[in-house]
Each structure stands twice: as C-alpha cells, then as structure tokens.
Short mmCIF file of C-alpha atoms in Angstrom, two decimals:
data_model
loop_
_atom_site.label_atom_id
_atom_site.label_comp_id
_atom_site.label_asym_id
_atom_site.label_seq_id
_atom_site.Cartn_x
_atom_site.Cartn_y
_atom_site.Cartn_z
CA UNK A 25 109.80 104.98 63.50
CA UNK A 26 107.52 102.22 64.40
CA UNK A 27 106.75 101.19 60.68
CA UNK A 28 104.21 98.77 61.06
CA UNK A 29 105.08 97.43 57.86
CA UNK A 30 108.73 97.40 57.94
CA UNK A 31 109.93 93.60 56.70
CA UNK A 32 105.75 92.24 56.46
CA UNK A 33 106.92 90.25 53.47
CA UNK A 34 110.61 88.78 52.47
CA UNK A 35 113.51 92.05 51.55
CA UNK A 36 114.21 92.24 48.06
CA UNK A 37 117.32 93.91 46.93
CA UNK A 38 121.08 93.76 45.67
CA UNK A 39 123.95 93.13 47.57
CA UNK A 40 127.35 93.46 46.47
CA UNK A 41 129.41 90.71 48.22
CA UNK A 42 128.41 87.90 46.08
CA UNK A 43 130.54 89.66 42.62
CA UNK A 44 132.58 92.49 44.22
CA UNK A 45 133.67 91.35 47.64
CA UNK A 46 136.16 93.97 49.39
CA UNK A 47 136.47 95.31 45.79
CA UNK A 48 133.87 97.86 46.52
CA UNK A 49 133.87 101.68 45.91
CA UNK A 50 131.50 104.66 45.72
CA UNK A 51 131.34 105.06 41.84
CA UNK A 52 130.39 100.80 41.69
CA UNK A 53 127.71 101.44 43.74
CA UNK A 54 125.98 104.14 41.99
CA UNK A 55 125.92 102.39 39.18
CA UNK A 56 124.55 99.27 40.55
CA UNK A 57 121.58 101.62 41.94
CA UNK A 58 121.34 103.33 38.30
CA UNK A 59 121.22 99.78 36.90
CA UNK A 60 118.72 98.50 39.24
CA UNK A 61 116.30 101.03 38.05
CA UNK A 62 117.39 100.96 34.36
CA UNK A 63 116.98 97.21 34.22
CA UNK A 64 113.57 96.93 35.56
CA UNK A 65 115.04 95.82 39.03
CA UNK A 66 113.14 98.57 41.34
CA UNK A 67 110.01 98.39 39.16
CA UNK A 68 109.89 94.03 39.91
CA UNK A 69 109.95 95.34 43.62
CA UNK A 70 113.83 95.02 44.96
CA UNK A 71 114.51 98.16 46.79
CA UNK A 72 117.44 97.69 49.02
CA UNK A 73 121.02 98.51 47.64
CA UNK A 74 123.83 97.30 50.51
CA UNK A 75 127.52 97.34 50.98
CA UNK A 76 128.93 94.54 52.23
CA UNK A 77 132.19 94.56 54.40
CA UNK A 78 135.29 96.73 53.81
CA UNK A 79 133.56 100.05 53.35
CA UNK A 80 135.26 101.88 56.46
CA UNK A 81 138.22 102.52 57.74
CA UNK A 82 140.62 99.77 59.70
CA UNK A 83 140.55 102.09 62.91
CA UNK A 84 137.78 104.38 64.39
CA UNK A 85 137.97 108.10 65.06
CA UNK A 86 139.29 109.38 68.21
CA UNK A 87 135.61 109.67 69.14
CA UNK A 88 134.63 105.94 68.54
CA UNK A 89 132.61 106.52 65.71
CA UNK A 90 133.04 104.46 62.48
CA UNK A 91 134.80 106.11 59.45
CA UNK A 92 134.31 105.72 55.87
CA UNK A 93 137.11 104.43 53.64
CA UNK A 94 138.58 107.62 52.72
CA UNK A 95 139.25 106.24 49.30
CA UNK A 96 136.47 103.99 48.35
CA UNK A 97 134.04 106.22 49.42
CA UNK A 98 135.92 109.81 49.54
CA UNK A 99 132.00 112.10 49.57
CA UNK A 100 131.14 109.60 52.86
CA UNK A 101 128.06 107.24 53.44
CA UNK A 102 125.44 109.78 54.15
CA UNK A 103 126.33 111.31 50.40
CA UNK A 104 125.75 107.83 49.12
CA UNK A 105 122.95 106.94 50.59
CA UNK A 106 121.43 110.21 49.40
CA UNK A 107 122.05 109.35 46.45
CA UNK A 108 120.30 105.76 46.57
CA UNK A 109 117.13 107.35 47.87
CA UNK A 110 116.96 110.09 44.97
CA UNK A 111 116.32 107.21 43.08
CA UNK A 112 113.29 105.93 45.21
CA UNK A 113 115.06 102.71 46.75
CA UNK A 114 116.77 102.33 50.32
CA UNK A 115 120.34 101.92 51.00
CA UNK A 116 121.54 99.05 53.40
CA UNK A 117 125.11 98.61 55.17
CA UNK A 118 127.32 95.91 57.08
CA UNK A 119 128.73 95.27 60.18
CA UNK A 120 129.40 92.57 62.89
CA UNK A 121 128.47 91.39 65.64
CA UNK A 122 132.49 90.64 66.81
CA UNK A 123 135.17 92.95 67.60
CA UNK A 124 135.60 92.83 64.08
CA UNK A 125 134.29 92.63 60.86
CA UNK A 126 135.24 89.36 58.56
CA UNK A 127 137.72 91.52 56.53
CA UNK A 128 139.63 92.90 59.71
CA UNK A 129 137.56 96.13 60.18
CA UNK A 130 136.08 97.38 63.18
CA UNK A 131 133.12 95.44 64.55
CA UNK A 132 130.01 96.81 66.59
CA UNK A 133 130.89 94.67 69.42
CA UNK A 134 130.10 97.19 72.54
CA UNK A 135 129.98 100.06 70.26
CA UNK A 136 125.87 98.86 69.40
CA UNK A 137 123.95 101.91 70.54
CA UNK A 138 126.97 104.34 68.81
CA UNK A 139 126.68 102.21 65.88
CA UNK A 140 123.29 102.23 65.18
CA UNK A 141 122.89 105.92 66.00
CA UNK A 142 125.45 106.63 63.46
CA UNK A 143 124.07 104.64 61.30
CA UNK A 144 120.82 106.62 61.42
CA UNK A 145 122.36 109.79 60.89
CA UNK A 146 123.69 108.19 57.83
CA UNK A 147 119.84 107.35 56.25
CA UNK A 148 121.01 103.72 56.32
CA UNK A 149 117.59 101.47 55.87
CA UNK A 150 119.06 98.14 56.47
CA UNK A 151 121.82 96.62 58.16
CA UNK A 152 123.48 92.98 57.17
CA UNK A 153 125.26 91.91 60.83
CA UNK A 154 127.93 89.22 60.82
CA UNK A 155 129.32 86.77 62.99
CA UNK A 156 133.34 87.18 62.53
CA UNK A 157 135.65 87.78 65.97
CA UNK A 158 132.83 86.70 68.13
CA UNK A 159 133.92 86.39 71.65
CA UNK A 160 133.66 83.01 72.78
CA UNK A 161 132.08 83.33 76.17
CA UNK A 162 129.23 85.47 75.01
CA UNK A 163 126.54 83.69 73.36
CA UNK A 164 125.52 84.78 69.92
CA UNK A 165 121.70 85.60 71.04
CA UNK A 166 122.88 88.21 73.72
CA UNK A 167 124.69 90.11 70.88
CA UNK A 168 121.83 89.82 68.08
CA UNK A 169 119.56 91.13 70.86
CA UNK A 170 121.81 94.11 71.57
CA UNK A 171 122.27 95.36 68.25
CA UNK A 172 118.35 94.73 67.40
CA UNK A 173 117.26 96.99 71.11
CA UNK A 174 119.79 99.49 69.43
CA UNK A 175 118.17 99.81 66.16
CA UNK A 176 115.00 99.84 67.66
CA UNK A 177 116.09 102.89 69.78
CA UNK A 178 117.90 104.87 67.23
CA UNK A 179 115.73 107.31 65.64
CA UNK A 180 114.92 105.60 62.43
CA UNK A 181 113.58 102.27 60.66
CA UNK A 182 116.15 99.91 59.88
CA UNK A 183 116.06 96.58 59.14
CA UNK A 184 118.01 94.28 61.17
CA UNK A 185 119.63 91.17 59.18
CA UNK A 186 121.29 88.79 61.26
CA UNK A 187 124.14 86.66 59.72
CA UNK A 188 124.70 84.09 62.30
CA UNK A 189 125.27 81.17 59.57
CA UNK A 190 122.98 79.01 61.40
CA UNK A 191 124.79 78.59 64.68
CA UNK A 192 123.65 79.03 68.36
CA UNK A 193 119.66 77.36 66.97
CA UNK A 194 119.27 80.52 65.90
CA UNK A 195 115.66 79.29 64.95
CA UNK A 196 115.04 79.08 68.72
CA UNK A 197 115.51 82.42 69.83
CA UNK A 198 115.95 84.69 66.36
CA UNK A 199 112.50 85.63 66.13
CA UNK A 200 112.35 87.29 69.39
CA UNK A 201 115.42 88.83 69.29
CA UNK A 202 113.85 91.45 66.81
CA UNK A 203 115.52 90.52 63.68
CA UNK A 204 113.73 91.05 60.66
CA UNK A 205 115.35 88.16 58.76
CA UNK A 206 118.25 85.64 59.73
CA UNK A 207 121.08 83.33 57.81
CA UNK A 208 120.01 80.03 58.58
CA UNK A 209 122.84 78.18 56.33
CA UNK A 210 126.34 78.58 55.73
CA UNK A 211 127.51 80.69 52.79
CA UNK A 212 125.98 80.26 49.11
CA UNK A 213 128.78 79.44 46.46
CA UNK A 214 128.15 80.16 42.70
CA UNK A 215 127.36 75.98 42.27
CA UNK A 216 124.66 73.15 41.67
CA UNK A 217 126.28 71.54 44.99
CA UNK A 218 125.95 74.47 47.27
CA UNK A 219 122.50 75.67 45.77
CA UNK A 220 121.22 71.58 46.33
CA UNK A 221 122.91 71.69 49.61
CA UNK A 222 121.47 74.83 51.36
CA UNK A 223 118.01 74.29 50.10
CA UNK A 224 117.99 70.52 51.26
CA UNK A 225 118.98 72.24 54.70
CA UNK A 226 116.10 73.78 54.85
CA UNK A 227 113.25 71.50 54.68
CA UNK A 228 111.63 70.56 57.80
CA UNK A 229 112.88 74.30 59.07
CA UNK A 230 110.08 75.85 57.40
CA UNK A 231 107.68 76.84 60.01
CA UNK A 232 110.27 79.21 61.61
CA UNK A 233 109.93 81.72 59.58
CA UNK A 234 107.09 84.40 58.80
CA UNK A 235 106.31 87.67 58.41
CA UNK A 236 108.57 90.43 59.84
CA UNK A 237 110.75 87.33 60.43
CA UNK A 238 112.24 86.02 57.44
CA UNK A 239 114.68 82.69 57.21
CA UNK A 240 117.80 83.84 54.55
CA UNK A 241 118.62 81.32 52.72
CA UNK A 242 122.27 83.83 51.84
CA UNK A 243 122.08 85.68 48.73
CA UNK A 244 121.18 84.56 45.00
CA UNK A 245 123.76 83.47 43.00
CA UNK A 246 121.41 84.08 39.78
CA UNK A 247 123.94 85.44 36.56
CA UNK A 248 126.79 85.35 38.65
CA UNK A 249 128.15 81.92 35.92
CA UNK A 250 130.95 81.39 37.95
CA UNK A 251 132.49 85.26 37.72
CA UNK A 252 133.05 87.44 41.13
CA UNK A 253 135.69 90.14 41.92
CA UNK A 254 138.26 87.87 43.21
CA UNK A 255 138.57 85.90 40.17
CA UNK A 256 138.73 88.95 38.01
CA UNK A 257 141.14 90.62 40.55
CA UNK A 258 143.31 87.57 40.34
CA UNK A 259 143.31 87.82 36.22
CA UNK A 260 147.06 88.58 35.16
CA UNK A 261 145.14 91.09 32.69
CA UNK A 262 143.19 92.61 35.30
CA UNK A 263 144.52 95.77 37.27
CA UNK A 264 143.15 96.31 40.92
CA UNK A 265 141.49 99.54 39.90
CA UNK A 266 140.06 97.72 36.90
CA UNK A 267 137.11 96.37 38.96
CA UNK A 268 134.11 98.80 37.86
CA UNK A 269 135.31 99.27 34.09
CA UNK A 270 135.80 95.58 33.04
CA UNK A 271 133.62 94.71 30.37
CA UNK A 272 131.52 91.23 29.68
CA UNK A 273 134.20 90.02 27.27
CA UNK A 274 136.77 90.81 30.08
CA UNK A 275 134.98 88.60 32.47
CA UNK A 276 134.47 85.60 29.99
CA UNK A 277 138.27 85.82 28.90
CA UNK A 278 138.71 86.18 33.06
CA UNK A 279 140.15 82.52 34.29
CA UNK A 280 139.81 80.17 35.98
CA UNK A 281 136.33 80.50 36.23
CA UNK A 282 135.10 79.48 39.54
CA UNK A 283 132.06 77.19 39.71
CA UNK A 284 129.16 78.92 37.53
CA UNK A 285 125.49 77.32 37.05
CA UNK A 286 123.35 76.82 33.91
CA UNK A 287 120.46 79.10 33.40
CA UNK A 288 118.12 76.39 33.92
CA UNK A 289 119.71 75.79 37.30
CA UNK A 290 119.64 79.23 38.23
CA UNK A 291 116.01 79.35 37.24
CA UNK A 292 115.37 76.40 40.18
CA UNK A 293 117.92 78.62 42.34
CA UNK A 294 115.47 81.30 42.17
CA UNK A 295 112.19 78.97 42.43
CA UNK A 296 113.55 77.35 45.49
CA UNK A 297 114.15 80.55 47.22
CA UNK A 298 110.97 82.05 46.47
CA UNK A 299 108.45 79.25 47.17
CA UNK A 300 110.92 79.47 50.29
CA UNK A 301 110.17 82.94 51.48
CA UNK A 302 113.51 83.49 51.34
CA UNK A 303 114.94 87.38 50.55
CA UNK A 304 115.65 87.60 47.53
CA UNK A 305 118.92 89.43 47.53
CA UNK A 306 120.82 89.35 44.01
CA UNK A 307 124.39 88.90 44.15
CA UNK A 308 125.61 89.08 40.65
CA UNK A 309 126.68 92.00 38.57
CA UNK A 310 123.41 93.70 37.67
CA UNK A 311 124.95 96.23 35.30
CA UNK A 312 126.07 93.72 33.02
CA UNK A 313 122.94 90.52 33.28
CA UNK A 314 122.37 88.44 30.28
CA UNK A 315 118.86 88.72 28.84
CA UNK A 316 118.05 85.23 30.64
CA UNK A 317 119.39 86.95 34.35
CA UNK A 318 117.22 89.29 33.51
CA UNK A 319 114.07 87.36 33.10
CA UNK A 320 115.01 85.10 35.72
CA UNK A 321 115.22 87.79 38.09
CA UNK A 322 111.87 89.88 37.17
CA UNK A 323 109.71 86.91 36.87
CA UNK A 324 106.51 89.06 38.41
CA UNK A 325 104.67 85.44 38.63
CA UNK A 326 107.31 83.85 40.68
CA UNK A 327 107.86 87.03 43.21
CA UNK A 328 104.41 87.90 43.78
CA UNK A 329 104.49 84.14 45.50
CA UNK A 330 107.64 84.92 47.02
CA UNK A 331 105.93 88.44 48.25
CA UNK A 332 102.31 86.74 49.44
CA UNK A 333 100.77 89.16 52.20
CA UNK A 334 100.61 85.68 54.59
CA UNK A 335 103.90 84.35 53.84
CA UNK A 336 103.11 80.72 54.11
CA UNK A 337 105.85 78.16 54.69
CA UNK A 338 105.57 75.59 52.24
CA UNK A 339 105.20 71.66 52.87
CA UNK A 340 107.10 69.36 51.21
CA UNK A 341 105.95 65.71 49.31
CA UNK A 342 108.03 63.86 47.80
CA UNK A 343 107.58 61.82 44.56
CA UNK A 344 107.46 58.14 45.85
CA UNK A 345 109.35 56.21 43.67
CA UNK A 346 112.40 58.87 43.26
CA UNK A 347 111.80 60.37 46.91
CA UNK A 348 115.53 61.26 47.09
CA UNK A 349 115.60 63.45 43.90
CA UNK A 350 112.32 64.40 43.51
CA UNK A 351 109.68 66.41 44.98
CA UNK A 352 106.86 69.37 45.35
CA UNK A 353 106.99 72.33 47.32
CA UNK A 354 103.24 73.20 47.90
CA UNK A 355 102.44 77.19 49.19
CA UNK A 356 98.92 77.74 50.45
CA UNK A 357 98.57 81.11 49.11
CA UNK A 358 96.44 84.31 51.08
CA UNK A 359 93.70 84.13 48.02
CA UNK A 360 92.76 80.64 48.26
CA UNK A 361 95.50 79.67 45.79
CA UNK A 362 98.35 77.13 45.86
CA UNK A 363 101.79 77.96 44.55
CA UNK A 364 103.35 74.84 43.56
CA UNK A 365 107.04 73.99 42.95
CA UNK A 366 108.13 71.48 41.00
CA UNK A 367 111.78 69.86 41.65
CA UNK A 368 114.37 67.68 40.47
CA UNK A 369 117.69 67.54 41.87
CA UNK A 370 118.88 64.42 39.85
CA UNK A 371 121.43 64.14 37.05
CA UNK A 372 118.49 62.70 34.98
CA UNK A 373 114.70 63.94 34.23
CA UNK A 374 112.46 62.51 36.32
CA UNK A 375 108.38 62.54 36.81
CA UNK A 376 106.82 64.24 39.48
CA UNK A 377 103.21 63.10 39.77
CA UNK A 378 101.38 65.36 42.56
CA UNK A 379 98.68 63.71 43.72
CA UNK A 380 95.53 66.33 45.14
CA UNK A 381 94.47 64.51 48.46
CA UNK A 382 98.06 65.01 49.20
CA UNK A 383 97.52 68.42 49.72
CA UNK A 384 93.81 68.39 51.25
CA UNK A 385 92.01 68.15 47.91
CA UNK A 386 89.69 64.90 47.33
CA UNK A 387 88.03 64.00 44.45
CA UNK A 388 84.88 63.66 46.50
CA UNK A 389 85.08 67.21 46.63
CA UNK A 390 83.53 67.62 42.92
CA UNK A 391 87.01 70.33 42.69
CA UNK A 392 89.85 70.14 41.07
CA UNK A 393 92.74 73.05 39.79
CA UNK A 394 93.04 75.36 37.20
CA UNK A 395 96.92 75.28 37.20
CA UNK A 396 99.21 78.26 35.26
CA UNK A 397 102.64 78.04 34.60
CA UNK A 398 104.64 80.85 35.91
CA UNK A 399 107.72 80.28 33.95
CA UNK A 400 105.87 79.93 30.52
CA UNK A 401 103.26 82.37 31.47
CA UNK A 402 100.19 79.91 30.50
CA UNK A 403 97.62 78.45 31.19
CA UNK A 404 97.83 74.96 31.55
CA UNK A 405 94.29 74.01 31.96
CA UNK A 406 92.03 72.12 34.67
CA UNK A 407 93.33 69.04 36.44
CA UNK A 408 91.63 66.36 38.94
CA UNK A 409 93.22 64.28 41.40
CA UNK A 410 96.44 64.91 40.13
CA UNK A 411 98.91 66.75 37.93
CA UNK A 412 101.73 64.62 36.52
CA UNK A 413 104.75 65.82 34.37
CA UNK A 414 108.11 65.46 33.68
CA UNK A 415 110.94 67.76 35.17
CA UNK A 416 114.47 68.26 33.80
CA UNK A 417 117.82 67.41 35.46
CA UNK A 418 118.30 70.35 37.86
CA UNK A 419 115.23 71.71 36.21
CA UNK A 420 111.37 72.94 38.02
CA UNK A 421 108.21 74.14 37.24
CA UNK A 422 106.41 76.64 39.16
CA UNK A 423 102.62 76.38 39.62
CA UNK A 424 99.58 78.80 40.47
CA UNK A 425 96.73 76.73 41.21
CA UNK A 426 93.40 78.12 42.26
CA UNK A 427 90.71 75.35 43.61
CA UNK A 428 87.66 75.46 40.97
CA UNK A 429 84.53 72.79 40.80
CA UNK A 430 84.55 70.62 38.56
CA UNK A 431 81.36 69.10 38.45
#
C-alpha cells in the first residue's frame, strides 16, 4: 500500500463497456488481455483491463458479499484477475455508488468497506464507480468519499475512478475526496457530435485536474465505427451467445450501424484527449482493430504528451477570424517543450495561424521553435513568430516544439 506513484500520470487501459456492454463473459476478457499484449497495446503503456457492469450476480450471498455471475464468469474474479496479471498488466472492476448498479445489480451503497475488502482479496487494481440508484438526500461527495476512505483502508492499491457524469461540481470537491480520476461529462457516443460536444465541455475546466487527479473525459471511442454489442446482439443473424466469436465481416454485415466516425476524426478524438490529460481508456474491440486503430492508438509521440511527468493543463487560443471552429491547444511540457494541438471542428478546412507571443514567446527573444509532427513523425523545421497551416474538416495536427535561438 501507499504507492507513491499510484495514478502520477493519466490511466491507460481497455474497458469493455464501450463494444460489449452487459454482453460480457470470462473467455471475452481473456482475450481482450491476450490481444492487448499481442497488438502492441501493453508495450504503448495501457495496463489496466476492466469489466464494466453486469459481472455479478443480481443478489448477494447470505453473508453480504458480492458474487460473481455464475455463468459469465463460472472460475470467479480472483481466477481472472490472475490471469490478467500473468500477463504483466492490472485488472480493474465496476461498481456504484447507489443501491444499485446501472444494469440492476447490487450497488456498494453501505456495503463500501465490505466491498472494497473483497475487492482486494480479489487482486482488483482499479475500480470504475457509478452514479445509478443514488439516494436523493445524500449528496454525491459523501458517497465518493466513503468508497475512496475504503479503498484507502483495504489492504491493497487500487485506483479509485469516480463516474459522477459531472454532477454535484464534482470539480469542487473531487480532488480531495481521494479519487484518482473523475467523469467530468456525460457519456461518450461513437459520433463527431458527442466527441465535439464533450471536448468543447471541457475548456476553461482545465486547471482542475493534475497528477494523481485526473479529469475523464469517458472512454475512447477510437475503432469502435459505429459497431458495439447491442447492435450486434440486436442483428436477426446474431445469436446471444454469438458475442465473442463474431467475426469483422459479421460486424460490417451487422445493421443498422449506429453512429461510427472517420479515421481522421478518431485521430482528433484521440489528440483531444491526450493534449487533455485525459485517461486514455479504449473502448472498441481490440481483438479485431483495423491497421489505422492500431496506429491511432500506439502513437508513442502523442502518449508520451498525454503521459508528461508534470501533467500540464493546456491553454486554449483560438484562431481569430474562425474563433468558433478553430483553435490551438498549447501544453507546456516538463522538458522545456510545448505540445501543440492543432483543431478544426468545422465542416470545411480552415487555417490555424499560431502566433508565438501568444504563448510567451517574442521575437525580441532572438528564439523561435523547432516544431515535429507527431502524426507524420517529422521534422518540420524551425519557425519564428508563428506557425501557420491549414487543418482539415474534423481534422488536427499535433506539435512538439522545443524553444531554440535563432539568432
């Protein structure tokens, strides 16, 4: 216990509400872990594997403990968990801070300290809490604070994800309330609009987060193109028990297909969230990723700003003759650096023209930036007073700028 380290920079990991829902079982989960090591997933740094809700049983044991689904998960939680740390990551679970859980299954609501101790006996390493069946006369921050003294006293390091949605200003009182990260928007849905939305939602909230306190933007929505279990499930090809052997052409041939981004959108998705410090938790069906999920998702360039030691907010400027559409995320970076983001949320290209006393740098100075591209993996040369170019519809670039002199 007492990890000093535990949460210093955003959690990266899979989680598998996003594509599977309630549709979740104990063989689908080991292959998600074998797939995030296969795939390069573990090696780009996301360790965490978690189950979302419907893993236990609708009623506890005569003891009050909480029981795994007998059939979904017949060898019990501690077997799978086992199994996720022979393979060097950590294995992460859900529950709620309600009576129950969003799908009707028992909450933690006064069973915290039982919960969490349980949970520890399990080797559970993180722990996603929710915000269904809430009482109504108890505010929010009295339960989040409960759990959080219960995980804290439980015999083992767990990180503690709050999933308030945003409610009760979380941002006034989350950070003290020992959470290690907290959902600060609504839920993410597999679309432009929602990605747009949630990310808009988030600027001028920057400073409250940091390390060992992250703000969760919800999960990334990255190769999911518009697929998840409950489409699939609702196929009139598809069987319930179906769920963990459907194949790609199964999914594309799987209507109606519910919202879905471009690639290029999905690469902003990602941008957004890093430069963010959001966790990056994937959400789509890593056993199956196109080659352009793949790269999207193990860009080393765009997580290691995502991952900075200092976790830096980033400020916001906005072009000034498209200041609705488009604009710059700038990241002062622990080695001097800047990590720049790029933006443009319009229907059409537009030019973003960053201009270096914006962000503290004057030509006066005699310095200017050596700026790399972190998509193309380039270098893009040396710029003064400004760097000008021209972003796609629903397109970015991401930046690494380091200060140099320049005369």
């Amino acid at each position: 216990m007492q990890d000093k380290y535990l949460a210093l920079t955003p959690p990266m990991g899979w989680n598998s509400w996003n594509t599977f829902s309630w549709e979740i079982n104990e063989e689908l989960i080991k292959t998600a872990v074998d797939a995030m090591v296969s795939e390069g997933l573990k090696d780009a740094g996301y360790e965490y594997v978690v189950i979302d809700d419907s893993w236990s049983e609708k009623q506890r044991d005569k003891d009050g403990k909480l029981v795994p689904d007998h059939i979904k998960f017949p060898h019990g939680i501690k077997a799978l968990a086992d199994y996720v740390h022979s393979k060097g990551l950590k294995f992460g679970i859900y529950s709620c801070a309600g009576t129950h859980t969003c799908c009707g299954h028992p909450g933690s609501f006064e069973h915290e300290f039982d919960d969490a101790e349980t949970f520890a006996e399990w080797g559970v390493d993180f722990l996603k809490y929710d915000y269904c069946y809430k009482p109504d006369n108890i505010p929010g921050e009295i339960l989040y604070k409960r759990m959080s003294t219960a995980l804290r006293n439980c015999g083992r390091d767990i990180v503690f994800s709050a999933c308030n949605w945003g409610n009760d200003n979380v941002y006034k009182w989350i950070r003290e309330s020992g959470a290690h990260m907290f959902r600060s928007t609504g839920d993410i849905q597999d679309n432009w609009e929602s990605i747009k939305r949630l990310a808009l939602s988030q600027i001028g909230n920057e400073c409250y987060g940091g390390n060992y306190c992250h703000n969760d933007i919800d999960m990334l929505v990255v190769g999911m193109y518009g697929g998840s279990i409950n489409q699939w499930i609702n196929s009139a090809d598809t069987a319930e028990g179906d769920v963990a052997v459907m194949t790609d052409a199964d999914k594309v041939k799987s209507e109606p297909r519910l919202g879905g981004c471009t690639d290029e959108e999905y690469k902003t998705h990602f941008s957004l969230w890093a430069l963010m410090d959001s966790p990056l938790m994937i959400g789509c069906d890593i056993r199956h990723m196109t080659p352009a999920t793949k790269n999207i998702l193990t860009n080393k360039d765009v997580i290691a700003i995502n991952q900075d030691i200092e976790c830096r907010a980033p400020y916001c400027i906005k072009q000034w003759n498209n200041p609705e559409n488009v604009f710059s995320l700038v990241k002062p970076m622990s080695d001097g650096s800047y990590a720049i983001g790029l933006f443009n949320f319009g229907d059409r290209e537009g030019e973003m023209s960053l201009q270096f006393w914006d962000i503290g740098l004057t030509t006066a100075s005699g310095r200017g930036l050596d700026i790399y591209d972190c998509w193309e993996h380039k270098e893009l040369g040396t710029f003064t007073e400004r760097f000008c170019t021209v972003v796609p519809p629903h397109g970015c670039m991401v930046l690494r700028a380091k200060v140099v002199k320049v005369k």
